[in-house]
JSON list of C-alpha atoms in Angstrom, two decimals:
[
{"chain": "A", "resi": 22, "resn": "MET", "atom": "CA", "xyz": [-35.07, 2.09, 21.14]},
{"chain": "A", "resi": 23, "resn": "LEU", "atom": "CA", "xyz": [-31.38, 1.35, 21.44]},
{"chain": "A", "resi": 24, "resn": "THR", "atom": "CA", "xyz": [-30.32, -2.26, 21.95]},
{"chain": "A", "resi": 25, "resn": "SER", "atom": "CA", "xyz": [-27.04, -3.89, 22.92]},
{"chain": "A", "resi": 26, "resn": "GLU", "atom": "CA", "xyz": [-27.22, -6.70, 20.40]},
{"chain": "A", "resi": 27, "resn": "GLY", "atom": "CA", "xyz": [-24.81, -7.08, 17.49]},
{"chain": "A", "resi": 28, "resn": "GLY", "atom": "CA", "xyz": [-22.97, -9.56, 15.27]},
{"chain": "A", "resi": 29, "resn": "MET", "atom": "CA", "xyz": [-19.45, -9.81, 13.89]},
{"chain": "A", "resi": 30, "resn": "GLU", "atom": "CA", "xyz": [-19.22, -6.19, 12.78]},
{"chain": "A", "resi": 31, "resn": "TYR", "atom": "CA", "xyz": [-15.95, -4.35, 12.35]},
{"chain": "A", "resi": 32, "resn": "PHE", "atom": "CA", "xyz": [-15.12, -0.65, 12.41]},
{"chain": "A", "resi": 33, "resn": "VAL", "atom": "CA", "xyz": [-12.26, 0.39, 10.12]},
{"chain": "A", "resi": 34, "resn": "TYR", "atom": "CA", "xyz": [-10.84, 3.90, 10.01]},
{"chain": "A", "resi": 35, "resn": "CYS", "atom": "CA", "xyz": [-7.99, 4.76, 7.64]},
{"chain": "A", "resi": 36, "resn": "ARG", "atom": "CA", "xyz": [-6.29, 8.11, 8.23]},
{"chain": "A", "resi": 37, "resn": "ASP", "atom": "CA", "xyz": [-4.87, 9.74, 5.08]},
{"chain": "A", "resi": 38, "resn": "ARG", "atom": "CA", "xyz": [-1.22, 10.66, 4.71]},
{"chain": "A", "resi": 39, "resn": "PRO", "atom": "CA", "xyz": [-0.58, 14.39, 4.22]},
{"chain": "A", "resi": 40, "resn": "ASP", "atom": "CA", "xyz": [-0.73, 15.44, 0.58]},
{"chain": "A", "resi": 41, "resn": "SER", "atom": "CA", "xyz": [-2.23, 12.13, -0.60]},
{"chain": "A", "resi": 42, "resn": "GLY", "atom": "CA", "xyz": [-5.32, 13.70, -2.15]},
{"chain": "A", "resi": 43, "resn": "GLU", "atom": "CA", "xyz": [-4.18, 13.39, -5.75]},
{"chain": "A", "resi": 44, "resn": "LEU", "atom": "CA", "xyz": [-3.30, 9.72, -5.32]},
{"chain": "A", "resi": 45, "resn": "ARG", "atom": "CA", "xyz": [-6.64, 9.11, -3.63]},
{"chain": "A", "resi": 46, "resn": "SER", "atom": "CA", "xyz": [-8.44, 10.67, -6.60]},
{"chain": "A", "resi": 47, "resn": "GLU", "atom": "CA", "xyz": [-6.48, 8.53, -9.07]},
{"chain": "A", "resi": 48, "resn": "LEU", "atom": "CA", "xyz": [-7.49, 5.39, -7.19]},
{"chain": "A", "resi": 49, "resn": "ALA", "atom": "CA", "xyz": [-11.18, 6.24, -6.78]},
{"chain": "A", "resi": 50, "resn": "GLU", "atom": "CA", "xyz": [-12.45, 3.69, -9.28]},
{"chain": "A", "resi": 51, "resn": "ALA", "atom": "CA", "xyz": [-10.19, 0.94, -7.90]},
{"chain": "A", "resi": 52, "resn": "HIS", "atom": "CA", "xyz": [-11.40, 1.74, -4.38]},
{"chain": "A", "resi": 53, "resn": "TRP", "atom": "CA", "xyz": [-15.08, 1.63, -5.36]},
{"chain": "A", "resi": 54, "resn": "THR", "atom": "CA", "xyz": [-14.58, -1.61, -7.31]},
{"chain": "A", "resi": 55, "resn": "PHE", "atom": "CA", "xyz": [-12.95, -3.21, -4.28]},
{"chain": "A", "resi": 56, "resn": "MET", "atom": "CA", "xyz": [-15.76, -2.05, -2.01]},
{"chain": "A", "resi": 57, "resn": "ASP", "atom": "CA", "xyz": [-18.39, -3.36, -4.45]},
{"chain": "A", "resi": 58, "resn": "ARG", "atom": "CA", "xyz": [-17.36, -6.85, -3.30]},
{"chain": "A", "resi": 59, "resn": "TYR", "atom": "CA", "xyz": [-18.57, -5.97, 0.19]},
{"chain": "A", "resi": 60, "resn": "ALA", "atom": "CA", "xyz": [-21.80, -4.19, -0.74]},
{"chain": "A", "resi": 61, "resn": "GLU", "atom": "CA", "xyz": [-24.09, -6.68, 1.00]},
{"chain": "A", "resi": 62, "resn": "ALA", "atom": "CA", "xyz": [-21.99, -6.58, 4.19]},
{"chain": "A", "resi": 63, "resn": "MET", "atom": "CA", "xyz": [-21.69, -2.80, 4.48]},
{"chain": "A", "resi": 64, "resn": "ILE", "atom": "CA", "xyz": [-23.30, -1.06, 7.48]},
{"chain": "A", "resi": 65, "resn": "ALA", "atom": "CA", "xyz": [-21.84, 2.42, 6.96]},
{"chain": "A", "resi": 66, "resn": "ARG", "atom": "CA", "xyz": [-19.12, 4.04, 4.89]},
{"chain": "A", "resi": 67, "resn": "GLY", "atom": "CA", "xyz": [-17.76, 7.41, 3.93]},
{"chain": "A", "resi": 68, "resn": "PRO", "atom": "CA", "xyz": [-14.82, 9.80, 4.01]},
{"chain": "A", "resi": 69, "resn": "THR", "atom": "CA", "xyz": [-13.89, 12.14, 6.81]},
{"chain": "A", "resi": 70, "resn": "LEU", "atom": "CA", "xyz": [-13.28, 15.67, 5.59]},
{"chain": "A", "resi": 71, "resn": "THR", "atom": "CA", "xyz": [-11.55, 18.92, 6.35]},
{"chain": "A", "resi": 72, "resn": "PRO", "atom": "CA", "xyz": [-13.91, 21.37, 8.12]},
{"chain": "A", "resi": 73, "resn": "ASP", "atom": "CA", "xyz": [-14.61, 23.18, 4.86]},
{"chain": "A", "resi": 74, "resn": "GLY", "atom": "CA", "xyz": [-15.44, 19.88, 3.14]},
{"chain": "A", "resi": 75, "resn": "ALA", "atom": "CA", "xyz": [-12.89, 20.51, 0.42]},
{"chain": "A", "resi": 76, "resn": "ALA", "atom": "CA", "xyz": [-10.64, 17.48, 0.96]},
{"chain": "A", "resi": 77, "resn": "ALA", "atom": "CA", "xyz": [-10.76, 14.00, 2.45]},
{"chain": "A", "resi": 78, "resn": "THR", "atom": "CA", "xyz": [-8.78, 13.24, 5.60]},
{"chain": "A", "resi": 79, "resn": "GLY", "atom": "CA", "xyz": [-9.59, 9.55, 5.88]},
{"chain": "A", "resi": 80, "resn": "SER", "atom": "CA", "xyz": [-12.01, 6.73, 5.13]},
{"chain": "A", "resi": 81, "resn": "MET", "atom": "CA", "xyz": [-14.44, 5.03, 7.53]},
{"chain": "A", "resi": 82, "resn": "HIS", "atom": "CA", "xyz": [-16.16, 1.70, 6.95]},
{"chain": "A", "resi": 83, "resn": "ILE", "atom": "CA", "xyz": [-18.33, -0.43, 9.20]},
{"chain": "A", "resi": 84, "resn": "VAL", "atom": "CA", "xyz": [-18.79, -3.88, 7.75]},
{"chain": "A", "resi": 85, "resn": "ASP", "atom": "CA", "xyz": [-20.16, -7.27, 8.78]},
{"chain": "A", "resi": 86, "resn": "LEU", "atom": "CA", "xyz": [-17.45, -9.92, 8.26]},
{"chain": "A", "resi": 87, "resn": "PRO", "atom": "CA", "xyz": [-16.86, -13.52, 9.39]},
{"chain": "A", "resi": 88, "resn": "ASP", "atom": "CA", "xyz": [-13.82, -12.96, 11.59]},
{"chain": "A", "resi": 89, "resn": "VAL", "atom": "CA", "xyz": [-10.80, -10.78, 12.34]},
{"chain": "A", "resi": 90, "resn": "GLN", "atom": "CA", "xyz": [-8.81, -12.30, 9.48]},
{"chain": "A", "resi": 91, "resn": "ALA", "atom": "CA", "xyz": [-11.50, -11.18, 7.03]},
{"chain": "A", "resi": 92, "resn": "ALA", "atom": "CA", "xyz": [-11.46, -7.73, 8.64]},
{"chain": "A", "resi": 93, "resn": "GLN", "atom": "CA", "xyz": [-7.68, -7.49, 8.24]},
{"chain": "A", "resi": 94, "resn": "ALA", "atom": "CA", "xyz": [-7.98, -8.48, 4.57]},
{"chain": "A", "resi": 95, "resn": "PHE", "atom": "CA", "xyz": [-10.70, -5.86, 4.08]},
{"chain": "A", "resi": 96, "resn": "ALA", "atom": "CA", "xyz": [-8.47, -3.16, 5.56]},
{"chain": "A", "resi": 97, "resn": "PHE", "atom": "CA", "xyz": [-5.09, -4.07, 4.12]},
{"chain": "A", "resi": 98, "resn": "ASP", "atom": "CA", "xyz": [-5.96, -5.44, 0.68]},
{"chain": "A", "resi": 99, "resn": "GLU", "atom": "CA", "xyz": [-7.80, -2.21, -0.18]},
{"chain": "A", "resi": 100, "resn": "PRO", "atom": "CA", "xyz": [-6.17, -0.31, -3.10]},
{"chain": "A", "resi": 101, "resn": "ASN", "atom": "CA", "xyz": [-5.73, 2.98, -1.22]},
{"chain": "A", "resi": 102, "resn": "TYR", "atom": "CA", "xyz": [-3.85, 1.25, 1.57]},
{"chain": "A", "resi": 103, "resn": "LYS", "atom": "CA", "xyz": [-1.65, -0.76, -0.80]},
{"chain": "A", "resi": 104, "resn": "ALA", "atom": "CA", "xyz": [-0.77, 2.37, -2.78]},
{"chain": "A", "resi": 105, "resn": "GLY", "atom": "CA", "xyz": [0.17, 4.41, 0.31]},
{"chain": "A", "resi": 106, "resn": "VAL", "atom": "CA", "xyz": [-2.78, 6.79, 0.64]},
{"chain": "A", "resi": 107, "resn": "TYR", "atom": "CA", "xyz": [-3.17, 5.97, 4.34]},
{"chain": "A", "resi": 108, "resn": "ASP", "atom": "CA", "xyz": [-0.89, 6.88, 7.19]},
{"chain": "A", "resi": 109, "resn": "GLU", "atom": "CA", "xyz": [-2.66, 4.86, 9.89]},
{"chain": "A", "resi": 110, "resn": "VAL", "atom": "CA", "xyz": [-5.33, 2.14, 9.98]},
{"chain": "A", "resi": 111, "resn": "LEU", "atom": "CA", "xyz": [-7.54, 1.30, 12.95]},
{"chain": "A", "resi": 112, "resn": "VAL", "atom": "CA", "xyz": [-9.46, -2.01, 12.92]},
{"chain": "A", "resi": 113, "resn": "ARG", "atom": "CA", "xyz": [-11.81, -2.69, 15.82]},
{"chain": "A", "resi": 114, "resn": "ARG", "atom": "CA", "xyz": [-14.58, -5.16, 16.48]},
{"chain": "A", "resi": 115, "resn": "TRP", "atom": "CA", "xyz": [-17.84, -3.21, 16.78]},
{"chain": "A", "resi": 116, "resn": "SER", "atom": "CA", "xyz": [-21.44, -3.84, 17.81]},
{"chain": "A", "resi": 117, "resn": "ASN", "atom": "CA", "xyz": [-24.32, -2.37, 15.84]},
{"chain": "A", "resi": 118, "resn": "THR", "atom": "CA", "xyz": [-26.34, -0.79, 18.67]},
{"chain": "A", "resi": 119, "resn": "LEU", "atom": "CA", "xyz": [-29.05, 0.58, 16.36]},
{"chain": "A", "resi": 120, "resn": "GLY", "atom": "CA", "xyz": [-29.31, -2.64, 14.34]},
{"chain": "A", "resi": 121, "resn": "ARG", "atom": "CA", "xyz": [-29.52, -0.88, 10.97]},
{"chain": "A", "resi": 122, "resn": "THR", "atom": "CA", "xyz": [-27.39, 0.49, 8.15]},
{"chain": "A", "resi": 123, "resn": "MET", "atom": "CA", "xyz": [-26.73, 4.15, 7.41]},
{"chain": "A", "resi": 124, "resn": "TRP", "atom": "CA", "xyz": [-29.01, 3.89, 4.37]},
{"chain": "A", "resi": 125, "resn": "GLN", "atom": "CA", "xyz": [-31.92, 3.25, 6.72]},
{"chain": "A", "resi": 126, "resn": "TYR", "atom": "CA", "xyz": [-31.36, 6.54, 8.54]},
{"chain": "A", "resi": 127, "resn": "SER", "atom": "CA", "xyz": [-34.40, 8.76, 7.95]},
{"chain": "A", "resi": 128, "resn": "GLY", "atom": "CA", "xyz": [-33.71, 11.82, 10.10]},
{"chain": "A", "resi": 129, "resn": "SER", "atom": "CA", "xyz": [-31.94, 14.04, 7.59]},
{"chain": "A", "resi": 130, "resn": "THR", "atom": "CA", "xyz": [-32.41, 17.76, 8.35]},
{"chain": "A", "resi": 131, "resn": "ALA", "atom": "CA", "xyz": [-31.59, 20.61, 5.98]},
{"chain": "A", "resi": 132, "resn": "GLY", "atom": "CA", "xyz": [-28.62, 22.65, 7.14]},
{"chain": "A", "resi": 133, "resn": "TYR", "atom": "CA", "xyz": [-27.33, 20.00, 9.56]},
{"chain": "A", "resi": 134, "resn": "HIS", "atom": "CA", "xyz": [-23.90, 18.38, 9.23]},
{"chain": "A", "resi": 135, "resn": "ARG", "atom": "CA", "xyz": [-22.69, 14.82, 9.65]},
{"chain": "A", "resi": 136, "resn": "PHE", "atom": "CA", "xyz": [-19.90, 13.82, 11.99]},
{"chain": "A", "resi": 137, "resn": "LEU", "atom": "CA", "xyz": [-17.85, 10.79, 12.92]},
{"chain": "A", "resi": 138, "resn": "ILE", "atom": "CA", "xyz": [-17.03, 10.76, 16.63]},
{"chain": "A", "resi": 139, "resn": "MET", "atom": "CA", "xyz": [-14.33, 8.31, 17.74]},
{"chain": "A", "resi": 140, "resn": "ALA", "atom": "CA", "xyz": [-13.70, 8.09, 21.47]},
{"chain": "A", "resi": 141, "resn": "HIS", "atom": "CA", "xyz": [-10.77, 5.84, 22.37]},
{"chain": "A", "resi": 142, "resn": "GLY", "atom": "CA", "xyz": [-11.06, 4.11, 25.73]},
{"chain": "A", "resi": 143, "resn": "ARG", "atom": "CA", "xyz": [-8.41, 4.05, 28.41]},
{"chain": "A", "resi": 144, "resn": "PRO", "atom": "CA", "xyz": [-6.95, 0.62, 29.24]},
{"chain": "A", "resi": 145, "resn": "GLY", "atom": "CA", "xyz": [-8.08, -1.13, 32.39]},
{"chain": "A", "resi": 146, "resn": "VAL", "atom": "CA", "xyz": [-11.56, 0.40, 32.69]},
{"chain": "A", "resi": 147, "resn": "LEU", "atom": "CA", "xyz": [-13.69, -2.59, 31.63]},
{"chain": "A", "resi": 148, "resn": "ALA", "atom": "CA", "xyz": [-15.51, -2.92, 34.95]},
{"chain": "A", "resi": 149, "resn": "ILE", "atom": "CA", "xyz": [-16.40, 0.78, 35.02]},
{"chain": "A", "resi": 150, "resn": "SER", "atom": "CA", "xyz": [-17.55, 0.79, 31.40]},
{"chain": "A", "resi": 151, "resn": "ASP", "atom": "CA", "xyz": [-19.77, -2.24, 32.10]},
{"chain": "A", "resi": 152, "resn": "ALA", "atom": "CA", "xyz": [-21.31, -0.44, 35.07]},
{"chain": "A", "resi": 153, "resn": "LEU", "atom": "CA", "xyz": [-22.05, 2.65, 32.95]},
{"chain": "A", "resi": 154, "resn": "SER", "atom": "CA", "xyz": [-23.29, 0.85, 29.82]},
{"chain": "A", "resi": 155, "resn": "GLN", "atom": "CA", "xyz": [-26.98, 1.34, 30.65]},
{"chain": "A", "resi": 156, "resn": "ALA", "atom": "CA", "xyz": [-26.46, 5.04, 31.41]},
{"chain": "A", "resi": 157, "resn": "HIS", "atom": "CA", "xyz": [-24.55, 5.38, 28.12]},
{"chain": "A", "resi": 158, "resn": "ARG", "atom": "CA", "xyz": [-27.40, 3.86, 26.11]},
{"chain": "A", "resi": 159, "resn": "HIS", "atom": "CA", "xyz": [-30.01, 5.92, 27.97]},
{"chain": "A", "resi": 160, "resn": "TYR", "atom": "CA", "xyz": [-28.09, 9.15, 27.31]},
{"chain": "A", "resi": 161, "resn": "LEU", "atom": "CA", "xyz": [-27.92, 8.54, 23.57]},
{"chain": "A", "resi": 162, "resn": "ASP", "atom": "CA", "xyz": [-31.47, 7.23, 23.31]},
{"chain": "A", "resi": 163, "resn": "GLU", "atom": "CA", "xyz": [-33.08, 10.07, 25.25]},
{"chain": "A", "resi": 164, "resn": "GLY", "atom": "CA", "xyz": [-31.07, 12.95, 23.86]},
{"chain": "A", "resi": 165, "resn": "TYR", "atom": "CA", "xyz": [-29.97, 11.93, 20.37]},
{"chain": "A", "resi": 166, "resn": "HIS", "atom": "CA", "xyz": [-32.04, 9.04, 19.07]},
{"chain": "A", "resi": 167, "resn": "GLU", "atom": "CA", "xyz": [-33.33, 10.96, 16.03]},
{"chain": "A", "resi": 168, "resn": "ARG", "atom": "CA", "xyz": [-29.86, 12.29, 15.24]},
{"chain": "A", "resi": 169, "resn": "LEU", "atom": "CA", "xyz": [-27.92, 8.99, 15.32]},
{"chain": "A", "resi": 170, "resn": "ILE", "atom": "CA", "xyz": [-26.97, 7.45, 11.99]},
{"chain": "A", "resi": 171, "resn": "ALA", "atom": "CA", "xyz": [-25.00, 4.61, 13.56]},
{"chain": "A", "resi": 172, "resn": "CYS", "atom": "CA", "xyz": [-23.38, 4.02, 16.92]},
{"chain": "A", "resi": 173, "resn": "GLY", "atom": "CA", "xyz": [-21.79, 1.29, 18.95]},
{"chain": "A", "resi": 174, "resn": "PRO", "atom": "CA", "xyz": [-18.89, 0.26, 21.15]},
{"chain": "A", "resi": 175, "resn": "LEU", "atom": "CA", "xyz": [-15.39, -0.35, 19.86]},
{"chain": "A", "resi": 176, "resn": "LEU", "atom": "CA", "xyz": [-14.29, -3.76, 21.12]},
{"chain": "A", "resi": 177, "resn": "SER", "atom": "CA", "xyz": [-11.31, -6.11, 21.33]},
{"chain": "A", "resi": 178, "resn": "ASP", "atom": "CA", "xyz": [-10.90, -8.73, 18.59]},
{"chain": "A", "resi": 179, "resn": "ASP", "atom": "CA", "xyz": [-12.80, -11.33, 20.64]},
{"chain": "A", "resi": 180, "resn": "GLY", "atom": "CA", "xyz": [-15.57, -8.85, 21.43]},
{"chain": "A", "resi": 181, "resn": "ALA", "atom": "CA", "xyz": [-15.04, -9.23, 25.17]},
{"chain": "A", "resi": 182, "resn": "GLU", "atom": "CA", "xyz": [-13.38, -5.93, 26.11]},
{"chain": "A", "resi": 183, "resn": "TRP", "atom": "CA", "xyz": [-14.64, -2.38, 25.64]},
{"chain": "A", "resi": 184, "resn": "ARG", "atom": "CA", "xyz": [-12.16, -0.19, 23.75]},
{"chain": "A", "resi": 185, "resn": "GLY", "atom": "CA", "xyz": [-14.20, 2.95, 23.14]},
{"chain": "A", "resi": 186, "resn": "THR", "atom": "CA", "xyz": [-17.17, 4.34, 21.23]},
{"chain": "A", "resi": 187, "resn": "ALA", "atom": "CA", "xyz": [-17.88, 5.20, 17.60]},
{"chain": "A", "resi": 188, "resn": "ILE", "atom": "CA", "xyz": [-20.82, 7.43, 16.66]},
{"chain": "A", "resi": 189, "resn": "LEU", "atom": "CA", "xyz": [-22.09, 8.73, 13.34]},
{"chain": "A", "resi": 190, "resn": "ALA", "atom": "CA", "xyz": [-24.50, 11.61, 13.91]},
{"chain": "A", "resi": 191, "resn": "GLU", "atom": "CA", "xyz": [-26.25, 14.42, 12.07]},
{"chain": "A", "resi": 192, "resn": "LEU", "atom": "CA", "xyz": [-26.13, 17.60, 14.15]},
{"chain": "A", "resi": 193, "resn": "PRO", "atom": "CA", "xyz": [-26.40, 21.37, 13.73]},
{"chain": "A", "resi": 194, "resn": "ASP", "atom": "CA", "xyz": [-22.64, 22.01, 13.94]},
{"chain": "A", "resi": 195, "resn": "ARG", "atom": "CA", "xyz": [-19.29, 20.84, 15.31]},
{"chain": "A", "resi": 196, "resn": "SER", "atom": "CA", "xyz": [-19.91, 22.32, 18.74]},
{"chain": "A", "resi": 197, "resn": "SER", "atom": "CA", "xyz": [-23.02, 20.14, 19.01]},
{"chain": "A", "resi": 198, "resn": "ALA", "atom": "CA", "xyz": [-20.93, 17.05, 18.19]},
{"chain": "A", "resi": 199, "resn": "GLU", "atom": "CA", "xyz": [-18.34, 18.03, 20.76]},
{"chain": "A", "resi": 200, "resn": "ALA", "atom": "CA", "xyz": [-21.07, 18.56, 23.37]},
{"chain": "A", "resi": 201, "resn": "LEU", "atom": "CA", "xyz": [-22.62, 15.17, 22.60]},
{"chain": "A", "resi": 202, "resn": "ILE", "atom": "CA", "xyz": [-19.45, 13.31, 23.50]},
{"chain": "A", "resi": 203, "resn": "ALA", "atom": "CA", "xyz": [-18.34, 15.64, 26.31]},
{"chain": "A", "resi": 204, "resn": "GLN", "atom": "CA", "xyz": [-21.53, 15.02, 28.30]},
{"chain": "A", "resi": 205, "resn": "GLU", "atom": "CA", "xyz": [-21.71, 11.29, 27.55]},
{"chain": "A", "resi": 206, "resn": "PRO", "atom": "CA", "xyz": [-21.42, 9.14, 30.74]},
{"chain": "A", "resi": 207, "resn": "TYR", "atom": "CA", "xyz": [-18.19, 7.39, 29.77]},
{"chain": "A", "resi": 208, "resn": "ALA", "atom": "CA", "xyz": [-16.59, 10.75, 29.01]},
{"chain": "A", "resi": 209, "resn": "ARG", "atom": "CA", "xyz": [-17.79, 12.28, 32.27]},
{"chain": "A", "resi": 210, "resn": "ALA", "atom": "CA", "xyz": [-16.28, 9.33, 34.14]},
{"chain": "A", "resi": 211, "resn": "GLY", "atom": "CA", "xyz": [-12.91, 9.90, 32.44]},
{"chain": "A", "resi": 212, "resn": "LEU", "atom": "CA", "xyz": [-12.91, 6.60, 30.53]},
{"chain": "A", "resi": 213, "resn": "TYR", "atom": "CA", "xyz": [-11.68, 8.06, 27.24]},
{"chain": "A", "resi": 214, "resn": "GLU", "atom": "CA", "xyz": [-8.00, 8.49, 26.51]},
{"chain": "A", "resi": 215, "resn": "SER", "atom": "CA", "xyz": [-8.70, 10.67, 23.48]},
{"chain": "A", "resi": 216, "resn": "VAL", "atom": "CA", "xyz": [-11.64, 11.86, 21.40]},
{"chain": "A", "resi": 217, "resn": "GLU", "atom": "CA", "xyz": [-11.78, 12.74, 17.69]},
{"chain": "A", "resi": 218, "resn": "VAL", "atom": "CA", "xyz": [-14.60, 14.63, 15.98]},
{"chain": "A", "resi": 219, "resn": "HIS", "atom": "CA", "xyz": [-14.45, 14.50, 12.18]},
{"chain": "A", "resi": 220, "resn": "ASP", "atom": "CA", "xyz": [-16.63, 16.08, 9.55]},
{"chain": "A", "resi": 221, "resn": "TRP", "atom": "CA", "xyz": [-18.02, 13.13, 7.58]},
{"chain": "A", "resi": 222, "resn": "ARG", "atom": "CA", "xyz": [-20.35, 12.34, 4.73]},
{"chain": "A", "resi": 223, "resn": "PHE", "atom": "CA", "xyz": [-22.10, 9.33, 3.27]},
{"chain": "A", "resi": 224, "resn": "GLY", "atom": "CA", "xyz": [-19.76, 7.47, 0.94]},
{"chain": "A", "resi": 225, "resn": "GLY", "atom": "CA", "xyz": [-20.06, 5.12, -2.00]},
{"chain": "A", "resi": 226, "resn": "ARG", "atom": "CA", "xyz": [-19.79, 5.12, -5.74]},
{"chain": "A", "resi": 227, "resn": "PRO", "atom": "CA", "xyz": [-21.31, 8.34, -7.16]},
{"chain": "A", "resi": 228, "resn": "GLN", "atom": "CA", "xyz": [-24.67, 7.74, -8.78]},
{"chain": "A", "resi": 229, "resn": "PRO", "atom": "CA", "xyz": [-25.09, 8.84, -12.41]}
]
């Protein structure tokens, strides 16, 4: 069952600059070496991709860190960022609703695809989001529990204010991912300012 408990987790999404693919490839080993330092703290990681899967469009990491200063260091000391691969970096406090890492996901289905869904909350809707939090959890638990790789709220730095939702899911296709978020209670109440659906895959150093 879904829970609402979580620790000091952070969600980091780095959006690639146009035409930065070659530089990203050159820095792959430096990136993996940097991330090796955080292996024990990693909850989920992986690149977002173009719809055909041919090229990366960004990098997503969810990581358990001591505080916002450590999260900023994780995001901005990373070799890809320092070299100019990224155009934009989002760092948000996060809560691990499922209480597990992506490596503990056991629902993989042949022919399905993995997606990162980022729904960015409107300002000034904290009271409404609090009122709908139980309906939000029920919706995901009843309809998508077996398909969720990771999910949780995006939060302010102090963890007190709701700023949106981040979901990693394995689904039949993009239209299924779009339907998941379109029918979600926060979305139906108009609490999201914008929604992004990205093709995504498990990341990490390639195994020999």
